[in-house]
Amino acid sequence: MHLAAARAAVRRLDEATAALADGRPGADQDYSDALDLAQLLDAWDADRRVDIALDALGAVTDRDRPLSTLSVGQRYRVRLAVLLAAGDDFLLLDEPTNHLDRAALDFLTARLRAVTGPSISGQ
């Protein structure tokens, strides 16, 4: 799940809620489907998960700052944080420990151990 998908799911639920309140035909099914998707994605917690990962990896937490203004190491940490926060069932990482300090390595290790599906990383 990417952050954009979580935000889109919340928007879809908001729209379905408005349609339900307006009594539009089929709104109850649209609302049910939108709610199921938002719950599946744990959409309301997505930003918090990203914030936790950014902080734990020592990444820049200013979301208004363009990636192009960050160092290579900071860009790597931001991208890794977003991937780890997504909670995907499968991870394929290339040299995920590069540029990480001990605390960030501990966080990464814990997150990789929590992945329910396969995770493949190259060193």
PDB file of C-alpha atoms in Angstrom:
ATOM      1  CA  MET A   1       0.000   0.000   0.000  1.00  0.00           C
ATOM      2  CA  HIS A   2       1.388   3.324  -0.968  1.00  0.00           C
ATOM      3  CA  LEU A   3       0.541   6.548   0.785  1.00  0.00           C
ATOM      4  CA  ALA A   4      -1.284   7.795  -2.312  1.00  0.00           C
ATOM      5  CA  ALA A   5      -3.514   4.701  -2.282  1.00  0.00           C
ATOM      6  CA  ALA A   6      -4.378   5.253   1.380  1.00  0.00           C
ATOM      7  CA  ARG A   7      -5.250   8.879   0.767  1.00  0.00           C
ATOM      8  CA  ALA A   8      -7.328   7.939  -2.284  1.00  0.00           C
ATOM      9  CA  ALA A   9      -9.205   5.357  -0.205  1.00  0.00           C
ATOM     10  CA  VAL A  10     -10.074   7.973   2.424  1.00  0.00           C
ATOM     11  CA  ARG A  11     -11.240  10.389  -0.302  1.00  0.00           C
ATOM     12  CA  ARG A  12     -13.361   7.638  -1.843  1.00  0.00           C
ATOM     13  CA  LEU A  13     -14.915   6.925   1.546  1.00  0.00           C
ATOM     14  CA  ASP A  14     -15.650  10.629   2.062  1.00  0.00           C
ATOM     15  CA  GLU A  15     -17.355  10.770  -1.341  1.00  0.00           C
ATOM     16  CA  ALA A  16     -19.335   7.609  -0.603  1.00  0.00           C
ATOM     17  CA  THR A  17     -20.401   9.051   2.751  1.00  0.00           C
ATOM     18  CA  ALA A  18     -21.705  12.179   1.033  1.00  0.00           C
ATOM     19  CA  ALA A  19     -23.544  10.071  -1.552  1.00  0.00           C
ATOM     20  CA  LEU A  20     -25.080   7.985   1.228  1.00  0.00           C
ATOM     21  CA  ALA A  21     -26.206  11.129   3.056  1.00  0.00           C
ATOM     22  CA  ASP A  22     -27.765  12.421  -0.178  1.00  0.00           C
ATOM     23  CA  GLY A  23     -29.643   9.152  -0.654  1.00  0.00           C
ATOM     24  CA  ARG A  24     -28.142   8.417  -4.064  1.00  0.00           C
ATOM     25  CA  PRO A  25     -29.008   5.018  -5.578  1.00  0.00           C
ATOM     26  CA  GLY A  26     -26.318   2.407  -4.933  1.00  0.00           C
ATOM     27  CA  ALA A  27     -24.651   4.605  -2.329  1.00  0.00           C
ATOM     28  CA  ASP A  28     -24.916   1.988   0.398  1.00  0.00           C
ATOM     29  CA  GLN A  29     -22.890  -0.531  -1.637  1.00  0.00           C
ATOM     30  CA  ASP A  30     -20.365   2.141  -2.664  1.00  0.00           C
ATOM     31  CA  TYR A  31     -19.980   3.126   0.992  1.00  0.00           C
ATOM     32  CA  SER A  32     -19.518  -0.489   2.070  1.00  0.00           C
ATOM     33  CA  ASP A  33     -16.893  -1.089  -0.633  1.00  0.00           C
ATOM     34  CA  ALA A  34     -15.058   2.144   0.189  1.00  0.00           C
ATOM     35  CA  LEU A  35     -15.046   1.356   3.910  1.00  0.00           C
ATOM     36  CA  ASP A  36     -13.747  -2.165   3.274  1.00  0.00           C
ATOM     37  CA  LEU A  37     -10.884  -0.800   1.166  1.00  0.00           C
ATOM     38  CA  ALA A  38      -9.957   1.902   3.692  1.00  0.00           C
ATOM     39  CA  GLN A  39      -9.914  -0.682   6.473  1.00  0.00           C
ATOM     40  CA  LEU A  40      -7.896  -3.142   4.396  1.00  0.00           C
ATOM     41  CA  LEU A  41      -5.278  -0.461   3.714  1.00  0.00           C
ATOM     42  CA  ASP A  42      -5.382   0.813   7.307  1.00  0.00           C
ATOM     43  CA  ALA A  43      -5.678   4.147   5.538  1.00  0.00           C
ATOM     44  CA  TRP A  44      -6.216   6.348   8.591  1.00  0.00           C
ATOM     45  CA  ASP A  45      -2.845   5.299  10.030  1.00  0.00           C
ATOM     46  CA  ALA A  46      -0.746   5.653   6.859  1.00  0.00           C
ATOM     47  CA  ASP A  47       0.773   9.069   7.584  1.00  0.00           C
ATOM     48  CA  ARG A  48       1.683   8.045  11.130  1.00  0.00           C
ATOM     49  CA  ARG A  49       3.439   4.906   9.868  1.00  0.00           C
ATOM     50  CA  VAL A  50       5.473   7.006   7.426  1.00  0.00           C
ATOM     51  CA  ASP A  51       6.366   9.515  10.159  1.00  0.00           C
ATOM     52  CA  ILE A  52       7.555   6.712  12.449  1.00  0.00           C
ATOM     53  CA  ALA A  53       9.692   5.181   9.693  1.00  0.00           C
ATOM     54  CA  LEU A  54      11.166   8.545   8.658  1.00  0.00           C
ATOM     55  CA  ASP A  55      12.130   9.290  12.246  1.00  0.00           C
ATOM     56  CA  ALA A  56      13.486   5.801  12.949  1.00  0.00           C
ATOM     57  CA  LEU A  57      15.658   5.863   9.826  1.00  0.00           C
ATOM     58  CA  GLY A  58      16.960   9.356  10.537  1.00  0.00           C
ATOM     59  CA  ALA A  59      15.385  10.719   7.373  1.00  0.00           C
ATOM     60  CA  VAL A  60      14.230  14.254   6.661  1.00  0.00           C
ATOM     61  CA  THR A  61      10.676  14.595   7.979  1.00  0.00           C
ATOM     62  CA  ASP A  62       9.767  17.814   6.137  1.00  0.00           C
ATOM     63  CA  ARG A  63       7.279  16.545   3.549  1.00  0.00           C
ATOM     64  CA  ASP A  64       7.279  19.864   1.689  1.00  0.00           C
ATOM     65  CA  ARG A  65      10.927  19.495   0.789  1.00  0.00           C
ATOM     66  CA  PRO A  66      11.481  18.112  -2.743  1.00  0.00           C
ATOM     67  CA  LEU A  67      13.527  14.912  -2.941  1.00  0.00           C
ATOM     68  CA  SER A  68      15.844  16.620  -5.421  1.00  0.00           C
ATOM     69  CA  THR A  69      17.082  18.945  -2.639  1.00  0.00           C
ATOM     70  CA  LEU A  70      18.152  16.036  -0.414  1.00  0.00           C
ATOM     71  CA  SER A  71      21.470  14.231  -0.375  1.00  0.00           C
ATOM     72  CA  VAL A  72      21.640  10.772  -1.928  1.00  0.00           C
ATOM     73  CA  GLY A  73      21.642   9.193   1.529  1.00  0.00           C
ATOM     74  CA  GLN A  74      18.614  11.196   2.662  1.00  0.00           C
ATOM     75  CA  ARG A  75      16.687  10.337  -0.525  1.00  0.00           C
ATOM     76  CA  TYR A  76      17.462   6.679   0.081  1.00  0.00           C
ATOM     77  CA  ARG A  77      16.192   6.872   3.668  1.00  0.00           C
ATOM     78  CA  VAL A  78      12.984   8.649   2.646  1.00  0.00           C
ATOM     79  CA  ARG A  79      12.246   6.053  -0.022  1.00  0.00           C
ATOM     80  CA  LEU A  80      13.039   3.197   2.352  1.00  0.00           C
ATOM     81  CA  ALA A  81      10.799   4.721   5.037  1.00  0.00           C
ATOM     82  CA  VAL A  82       7.869   4.976   2.638  1.00  0.00           C
ATOM     83  CA  LEU A  83       8.356   1.368   1.508  1.00  0.00           C
ATOM     84  CA  LEU A  84       8.559   0.073   5.062  1.00  0.00           C
ATOM     85  CA  ALA A  85       5.511   2.075   6.121  1.00  0.00           C
ATOM     86  CA  ALA A  86       3.471   0.675   3.244  1.00  0.00           C
ATOM     87  CA  GLY A  87       3.229  -2.717   4.911  1.00  0.00           C
ATOM     88  CA  ASP A  88       3.502  -4.630   1.645  1.00  0.00           C
ATOM     89  CA  ASP A  89       3.419  -8.427   1.773  1.00  0.00           C
ATOM     90  CA  PHE A  90       6.550  -8.692  -0.358  1.00  0.00           C
ATOM     91  CA  LEU A  91       9.737  -6.618  -0.292  1.00  0.00           C
ATOM     92  CA  LEU A  92      12.648  -6.614  -2.706  1.00  0.00           C
ATOM     93  CA  LEU A  93      15.428  -4.372  -1.396  1.00  0.00           C
ATOM     94  CA  ASP A  94      18.886  -3.726  -2.827  1.00  0.00           C
ATOM     95  CA  GLU A  95      21.489  -3.068  -0.133  1.00  0.00           C
ATOM     96  CA  PRO A  96      18.939  -1.809   2.407  1.00  0.00           C
ATOM     97  CA  THR A  97      21.528  -1.261   5.143  1.00  0.00           C
ATOM     98  CA  ASN A  98      23.557   1.354   3.233  1.00  0.00           C
ATOM     99  CA  HIS A  99      23.746   4.754   4.931  1.00  0.00           C
ATOM    100  CA  LEU A 100      22.022   3.518   8.118  1.00  0.00           C
ATOM    101  CA  ASP A 101      23.235   4.002  11.679  1.00  0.00           C
ATOM    102  CA  ARG A 102      22.724   1.421  14.457  1.00  0.00           C
ATOM    103  CA  ALA A 103      19.250   2.658  15.476  1.00  0.00           C
ATOM    104  CA  ALA A 104      18.094   2.687  11.860  1.00  0.00           C
ATOM    105  CA  LEU A 105      19.512  -0.814  11.333  1.00  0.00           C
ATOM    106  CA  ASP A 106      17.608  -2.049  14.379  1.00  0.00           C
ATOM    107  CA  PHE A 107      14.383  -0.526  13.042  1.00  0.00           C
ATOM    108  CA  LEU A 108      14.962  -2.020   9.585  1.00  0.00           C
ATOM    109  CA  THR A 109      15.687  -5.444  11.068  1.00  0.00           C
ATOM    110  CA  ALA A 110      12.517  -5.360  13.157  1.00  0.00           C
ATOM    111  CA  ARG A 111      10.413  -4.299  10.173  1.00  0.00           C
ATOM    112  CA  LEU A 112      11.883  -6.985   7.916  1.00  0.00           C
ATOM    113  CA  ARG A 113      11.194  -9.619  10.549  1.00  0.00           C
ATOM    114  CA  ALA A 114       7.582  -8.421  10.702  1.00  0.00           C
ATOM    115  CA  VAL A 115       6.994  -8.893   6.955  1.00  0.00           C
ATOM    116  CA  THR A 116       4.567 -11.779   6.572  1.00  0.00           C
ATOM    117  CA  GLY A 117       5.544 -12.616   3.009  1.00  0.00           C
ATOM    118  CA  PRO A 118       8.932 -13.019   1.393  1.00  0.00           C
ATOM    119  CA  SER A 119      11.538 -10.319   1.657  1.00  0.00           C
ATOM    120  CA  ILE A 120      14.648 -10.390  -0.487  1.00  0.00           C
ATOM    121  CA  SER A 121      17.567  -8.079   0.070  1.00  0.00           C
ATOM    122  CA  GLY A 122      20.921  -7.910  -1.644  1.00  0.00           C
ATOM    123  CA  GLN A 123      24.054  -6.837   0.155  1.00  0.00           C
TER     124      GLN A 123
END
